[in-house]
Short mmCIF file of C-alpha atoms in Angstrom, two decimals:
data_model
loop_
_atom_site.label_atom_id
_atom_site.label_comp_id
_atom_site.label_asym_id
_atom_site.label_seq_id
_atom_site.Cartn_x
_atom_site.Cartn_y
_atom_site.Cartn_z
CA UNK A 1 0.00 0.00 0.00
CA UNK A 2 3.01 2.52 0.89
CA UNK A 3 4.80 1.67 -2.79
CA UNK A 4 1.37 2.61 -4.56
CA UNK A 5 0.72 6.29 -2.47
CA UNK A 6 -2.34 4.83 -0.79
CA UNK A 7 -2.96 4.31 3.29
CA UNK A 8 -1.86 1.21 4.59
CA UNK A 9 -5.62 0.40 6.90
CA UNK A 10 -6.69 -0.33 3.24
CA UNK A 11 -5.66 -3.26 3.21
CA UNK A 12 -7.05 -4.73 6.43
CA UNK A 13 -10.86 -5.03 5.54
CA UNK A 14 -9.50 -6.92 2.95
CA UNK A 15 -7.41 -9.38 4.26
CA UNK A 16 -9.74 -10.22 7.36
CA UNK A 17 -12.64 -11.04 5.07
CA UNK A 18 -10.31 -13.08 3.46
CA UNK A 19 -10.23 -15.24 6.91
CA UNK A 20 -13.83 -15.18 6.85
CA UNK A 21 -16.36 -12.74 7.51
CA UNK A 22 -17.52 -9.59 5.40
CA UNK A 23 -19.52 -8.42 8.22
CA UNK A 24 -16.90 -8.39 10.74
CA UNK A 25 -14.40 -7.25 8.44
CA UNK A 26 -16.33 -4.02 8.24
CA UNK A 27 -17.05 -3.75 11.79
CA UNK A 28 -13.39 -3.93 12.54
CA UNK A 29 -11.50 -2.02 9.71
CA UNK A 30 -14.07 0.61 9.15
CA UNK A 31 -12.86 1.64 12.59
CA UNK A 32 -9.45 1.03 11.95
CA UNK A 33 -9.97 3.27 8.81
CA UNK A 34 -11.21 6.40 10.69
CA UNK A 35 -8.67 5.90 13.42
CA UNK A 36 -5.68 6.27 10.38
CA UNK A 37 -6.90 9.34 9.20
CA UNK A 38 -7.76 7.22 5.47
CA UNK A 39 -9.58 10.13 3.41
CA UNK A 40 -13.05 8.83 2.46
CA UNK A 41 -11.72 8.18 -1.01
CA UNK A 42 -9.65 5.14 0.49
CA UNK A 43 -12.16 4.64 2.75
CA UNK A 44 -14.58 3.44 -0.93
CA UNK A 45 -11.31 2.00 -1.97
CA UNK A 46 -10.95 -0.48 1.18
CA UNK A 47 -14.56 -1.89 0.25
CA UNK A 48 -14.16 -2.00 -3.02
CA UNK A 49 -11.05 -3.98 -3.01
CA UNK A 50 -13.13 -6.00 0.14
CA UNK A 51 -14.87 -7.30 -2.43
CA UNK A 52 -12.25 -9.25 -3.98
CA UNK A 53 -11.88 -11.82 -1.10
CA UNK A 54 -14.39 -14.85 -0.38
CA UNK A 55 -16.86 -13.46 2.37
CA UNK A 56 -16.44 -17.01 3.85
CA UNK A 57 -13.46 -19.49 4.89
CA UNK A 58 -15.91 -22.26 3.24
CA UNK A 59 -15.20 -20.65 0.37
CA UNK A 60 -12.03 -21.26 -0.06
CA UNK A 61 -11.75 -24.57 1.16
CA UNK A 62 -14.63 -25.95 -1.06
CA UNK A 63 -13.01 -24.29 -3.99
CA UNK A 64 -9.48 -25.83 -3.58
CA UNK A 65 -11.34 -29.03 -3.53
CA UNK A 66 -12.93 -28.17 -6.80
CA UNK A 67 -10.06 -26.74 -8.51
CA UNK A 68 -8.20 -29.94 -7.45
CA UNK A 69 -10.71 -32.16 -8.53
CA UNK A 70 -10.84 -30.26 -11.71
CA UNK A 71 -7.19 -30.66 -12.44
CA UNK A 72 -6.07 -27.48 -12.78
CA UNK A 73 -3.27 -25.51 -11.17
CA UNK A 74 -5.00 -24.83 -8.03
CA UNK A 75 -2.38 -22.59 -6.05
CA UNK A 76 -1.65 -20.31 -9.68
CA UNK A 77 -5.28 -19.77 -9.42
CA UNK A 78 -5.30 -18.72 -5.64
CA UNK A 79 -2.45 -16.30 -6.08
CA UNK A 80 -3.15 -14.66 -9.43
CA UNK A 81 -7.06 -14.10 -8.60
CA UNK A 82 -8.06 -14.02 -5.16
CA UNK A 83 -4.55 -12.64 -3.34
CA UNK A 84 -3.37 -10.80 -6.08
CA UNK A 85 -6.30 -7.99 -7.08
CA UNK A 86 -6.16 -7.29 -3.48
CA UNK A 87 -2.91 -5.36 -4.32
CA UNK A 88 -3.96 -4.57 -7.70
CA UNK A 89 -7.55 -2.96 -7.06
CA UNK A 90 -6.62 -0.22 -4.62
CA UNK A 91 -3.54 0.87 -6.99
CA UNK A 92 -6.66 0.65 -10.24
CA UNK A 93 -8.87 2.69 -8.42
CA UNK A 94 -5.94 4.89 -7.24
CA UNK A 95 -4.56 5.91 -10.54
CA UNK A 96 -8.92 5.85 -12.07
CA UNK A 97 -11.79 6.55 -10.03
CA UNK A 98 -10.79 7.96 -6.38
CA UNK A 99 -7.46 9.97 -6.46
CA UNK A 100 -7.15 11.37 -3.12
CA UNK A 101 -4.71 9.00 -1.29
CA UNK A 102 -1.79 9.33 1.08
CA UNK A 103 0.92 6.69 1.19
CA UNK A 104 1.01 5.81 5.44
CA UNK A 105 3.45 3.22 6.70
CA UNK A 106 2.16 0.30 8.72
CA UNK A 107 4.46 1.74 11.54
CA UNK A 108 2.82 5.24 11.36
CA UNK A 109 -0.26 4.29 12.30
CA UNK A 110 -1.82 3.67 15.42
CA UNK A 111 -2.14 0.43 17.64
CA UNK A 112 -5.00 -1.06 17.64
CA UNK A 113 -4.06 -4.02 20.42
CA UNK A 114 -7.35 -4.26 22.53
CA UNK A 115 -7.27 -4.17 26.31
CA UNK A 116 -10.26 -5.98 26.44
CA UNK A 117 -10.17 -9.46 29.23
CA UNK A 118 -10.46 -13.13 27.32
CA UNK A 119 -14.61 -13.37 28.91
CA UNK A 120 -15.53 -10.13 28.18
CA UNK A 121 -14.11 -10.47 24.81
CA UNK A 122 -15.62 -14.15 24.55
CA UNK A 123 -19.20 -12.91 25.67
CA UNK A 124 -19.44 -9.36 23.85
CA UNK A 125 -18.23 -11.15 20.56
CA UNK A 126 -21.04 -13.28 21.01
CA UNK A 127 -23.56 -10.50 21.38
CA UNK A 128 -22.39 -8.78 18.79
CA UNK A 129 -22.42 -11.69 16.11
CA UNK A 130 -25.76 -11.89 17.50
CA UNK A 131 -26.48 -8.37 16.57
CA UNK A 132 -25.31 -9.04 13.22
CA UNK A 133 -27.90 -11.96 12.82
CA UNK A 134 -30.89 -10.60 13.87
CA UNK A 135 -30.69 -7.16 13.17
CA UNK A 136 -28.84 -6.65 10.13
CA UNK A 137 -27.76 -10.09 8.00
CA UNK A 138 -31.28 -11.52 8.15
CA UNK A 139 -33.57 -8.28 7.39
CA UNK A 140 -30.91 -6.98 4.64
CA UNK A 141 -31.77 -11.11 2.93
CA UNK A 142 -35.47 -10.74 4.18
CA UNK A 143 -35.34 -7.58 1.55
CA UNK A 144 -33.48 -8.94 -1.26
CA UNK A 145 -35.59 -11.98 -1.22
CA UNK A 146 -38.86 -10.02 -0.79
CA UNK A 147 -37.62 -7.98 -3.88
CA UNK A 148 -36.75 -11.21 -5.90
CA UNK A 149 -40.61 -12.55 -4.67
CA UNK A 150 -42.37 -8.93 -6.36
CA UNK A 151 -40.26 -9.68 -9.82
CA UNK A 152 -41.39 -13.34 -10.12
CA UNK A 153 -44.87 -12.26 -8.81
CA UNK A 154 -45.07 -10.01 -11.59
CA UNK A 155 -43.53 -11.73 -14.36
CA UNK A 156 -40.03 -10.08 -14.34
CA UNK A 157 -37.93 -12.25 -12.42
CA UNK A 158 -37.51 -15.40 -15.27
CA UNK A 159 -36.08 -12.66 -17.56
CA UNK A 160 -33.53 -11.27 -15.05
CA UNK A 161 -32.43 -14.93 -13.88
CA UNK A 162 -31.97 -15.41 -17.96
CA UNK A 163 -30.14 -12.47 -18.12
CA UNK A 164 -27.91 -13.16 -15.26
CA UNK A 165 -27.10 -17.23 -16.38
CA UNK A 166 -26.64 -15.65 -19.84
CA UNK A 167 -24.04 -12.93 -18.74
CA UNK A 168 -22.38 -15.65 -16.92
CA UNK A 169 -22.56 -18.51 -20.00
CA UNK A 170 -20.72 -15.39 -21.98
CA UNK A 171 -18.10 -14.74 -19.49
CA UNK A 172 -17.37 -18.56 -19.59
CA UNK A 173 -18.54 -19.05 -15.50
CA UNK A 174 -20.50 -21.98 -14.92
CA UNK A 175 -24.25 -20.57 -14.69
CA UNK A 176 -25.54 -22.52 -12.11
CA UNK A 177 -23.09 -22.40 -9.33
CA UNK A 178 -22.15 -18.72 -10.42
CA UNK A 179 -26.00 -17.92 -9.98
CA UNK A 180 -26.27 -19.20 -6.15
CA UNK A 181 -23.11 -17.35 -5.73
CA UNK A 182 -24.41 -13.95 -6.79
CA UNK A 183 -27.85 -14.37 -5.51
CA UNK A 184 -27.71 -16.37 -2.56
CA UNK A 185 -24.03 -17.10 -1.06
CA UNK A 186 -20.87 -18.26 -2.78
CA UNK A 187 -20.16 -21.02 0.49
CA UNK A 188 -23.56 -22.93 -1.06
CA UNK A 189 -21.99 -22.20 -4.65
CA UNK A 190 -18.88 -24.44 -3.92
CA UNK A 191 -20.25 -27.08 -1.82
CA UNK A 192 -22.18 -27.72 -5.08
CA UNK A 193 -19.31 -27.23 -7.59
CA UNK A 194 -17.29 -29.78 -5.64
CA UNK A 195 -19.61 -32.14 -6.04
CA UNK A 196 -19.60 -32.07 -9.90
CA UNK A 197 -16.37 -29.65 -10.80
CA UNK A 198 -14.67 -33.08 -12.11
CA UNK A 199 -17.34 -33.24 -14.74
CA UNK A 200 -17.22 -29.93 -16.47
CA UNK A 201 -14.95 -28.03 -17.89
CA UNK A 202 -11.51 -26.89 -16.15
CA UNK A 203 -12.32 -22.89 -17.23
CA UNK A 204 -15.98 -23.15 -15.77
CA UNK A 205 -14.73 -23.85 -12.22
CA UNK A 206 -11.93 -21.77 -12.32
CA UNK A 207 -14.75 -18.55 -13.23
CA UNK A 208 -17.52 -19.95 -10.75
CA UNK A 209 -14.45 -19.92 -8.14
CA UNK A 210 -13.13 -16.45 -8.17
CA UNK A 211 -16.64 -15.34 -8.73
CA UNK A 212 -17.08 -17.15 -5.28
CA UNK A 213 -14.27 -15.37 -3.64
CA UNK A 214 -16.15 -12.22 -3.53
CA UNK A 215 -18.53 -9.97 -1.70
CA UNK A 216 -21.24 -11.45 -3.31
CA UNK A 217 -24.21 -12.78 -2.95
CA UNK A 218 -26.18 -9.01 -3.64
CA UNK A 219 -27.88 -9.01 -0.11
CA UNK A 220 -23.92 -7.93 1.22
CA UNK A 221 -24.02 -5.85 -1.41
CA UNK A 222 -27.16 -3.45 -1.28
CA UNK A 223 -27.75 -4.42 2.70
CA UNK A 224 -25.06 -5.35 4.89
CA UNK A 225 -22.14 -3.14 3.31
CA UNK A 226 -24.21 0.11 3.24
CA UNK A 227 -25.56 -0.50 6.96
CA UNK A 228 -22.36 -0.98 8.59
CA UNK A 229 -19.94 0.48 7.12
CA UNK A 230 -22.13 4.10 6.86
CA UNK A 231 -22.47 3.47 10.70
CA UNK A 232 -18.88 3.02 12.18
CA UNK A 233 -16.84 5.33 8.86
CA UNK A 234 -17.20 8.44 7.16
CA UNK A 235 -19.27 7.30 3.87
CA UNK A 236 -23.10 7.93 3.63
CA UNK A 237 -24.96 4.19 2.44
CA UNK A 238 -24.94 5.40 -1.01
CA UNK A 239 -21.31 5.82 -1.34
CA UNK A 240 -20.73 2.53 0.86
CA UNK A 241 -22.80 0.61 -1.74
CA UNK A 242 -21.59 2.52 -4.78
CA UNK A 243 -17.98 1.16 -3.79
CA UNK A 244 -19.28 -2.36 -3.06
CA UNK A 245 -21.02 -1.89 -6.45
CA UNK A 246 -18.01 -1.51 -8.41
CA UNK A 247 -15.59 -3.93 -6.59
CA UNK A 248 -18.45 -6.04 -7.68
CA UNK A 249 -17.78 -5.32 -11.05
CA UNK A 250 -14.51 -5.77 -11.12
CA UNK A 251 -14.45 -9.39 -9.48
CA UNK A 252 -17.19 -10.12 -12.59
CA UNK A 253 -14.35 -8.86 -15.06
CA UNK A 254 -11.51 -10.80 -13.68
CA UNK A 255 -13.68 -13.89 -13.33
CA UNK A 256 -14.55 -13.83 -16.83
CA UNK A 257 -11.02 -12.59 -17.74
CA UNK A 258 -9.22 -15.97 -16.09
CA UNK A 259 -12.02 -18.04 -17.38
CA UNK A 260 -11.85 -16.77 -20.95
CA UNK A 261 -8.27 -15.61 -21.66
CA UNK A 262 -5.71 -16.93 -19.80
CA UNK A 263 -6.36 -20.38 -19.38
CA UNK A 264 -2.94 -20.88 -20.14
CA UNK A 265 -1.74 -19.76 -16.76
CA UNK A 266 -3.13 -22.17 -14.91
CA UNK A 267 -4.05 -25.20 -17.23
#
């Protein structure tokens, strides 16, 4: 982050999600964020490039059992697209989109040890993942869901779904699994492409996998990313989901980019 001008907090949303959990990534480096002084242009930055790592530690496990199972180079595949664009993105963005960076050393800024006792820390954690449950993960899929409900009541939703397997048939992702990932969760996504990734073709996993390793499914997207991180950063919800949006976007293109065009890197 120092080598590309841009605060070094970026990076830690980013690497906790990619130990598993999108929520509590943003509950602990949104704060982080604000406490390093990152101008709110990182600050859409760090979720943005948050979207480039799997929202769950299933994920990643049931992928390296399908890319193993579907014979290709499984650890090229990790590296290149899932560790890699978290370097990549925030230097993109950097030199495109949101311009007003600093370059911070990991030294500079401040500690963020916590003082809190081991019960105190076992029993709030558990309130707070609580939290998280009832008030925010479940309503923000209650909405999406309801939303997805009105379309099919009314005729619309067949078309979208159509659209969406027909985006993903074009960008060379398998359709089915890469559906589930963007609509419901990425973790159900690979315990199904496991199951069948030895069957299909090597490029079809490899795109349904690093579409896995995202922010996705869209609930995290227009629900849980807006909600928290406008509640504990400087962003409003729009901006929160307008970043989420496009990191979105991005993880689509480079899906479709290692499915499509560089199979030679990992076949």
């Amino acid at each position: 982050m120092k080598v590309i001008c841009v605060n070094a907090a970026v990076a830690v949303p980013s690497v906790y999600n990619i130990l598993g959990d999108i929520n509590a990534a943003g509950r602990i480096g949104g704060p982080i964020l604000k406490k390093s002084k990152a101008t709110k242009d990182e600050q859409k930055i760090a979720i943005a490039t948050m979207m480039q790592s799997q929202s769950s530690f299933a994920i990643f496990v049931f992928g390296l059992i399908a890319l193993n199972a579907a014979k290709v180079s499984v650890w090229v595949v990790v590296f290149l697209a899932v560790f890699l664009p978290v370097l990549l993105t925030p230097l993109l963005l950097r030199l495109t989109i949101w311009r007003d960076t600093k370059a911070v050393s990991l030294e500079d800024l401040p500690r963020f040890t916590p003082e809190t006792g081991f019960l105190p820390t076992i029993f709030n954690a558990a309130k707070e993942g609580a939290e998280l449950l009832f008030l925010l993960i479940i309503p923000s899929c209650a909405v999406v869901f309801a939303a997805i409900g009105a379309l099919d009541h009314f005729g619309l939703w067949t078309g979208i779904q159509a659209g969406i397997n027909t985006m993903l048939n074009a960008f060379n992702i398998h359709a089915e699994t890469g559906s589930v990932s963007i609509l419901v969760g990425g973790s159900l996504a690979m315990a199904q492409l496991k199951e069948i990734a030895a069957t299909i073709a090597p490029p079809l996993v490899v795109g349904s996998y690093i579409l896995a390793s995202s922010g996705f499914p869209l609930q995290v997207i227009f629900g849980q990313i807006p909600a928290i991180w406008s509640g504990c950063t400087d962003l409003t919800e729009r901006e929160a989901m307008t970043a989420a949006i496009i990191g979105a976007v991005i993880k689509v293109l480079t899906a479709a980019l290692f499915a499509t065009c560089l199979q030679f890197l990992y076949m």
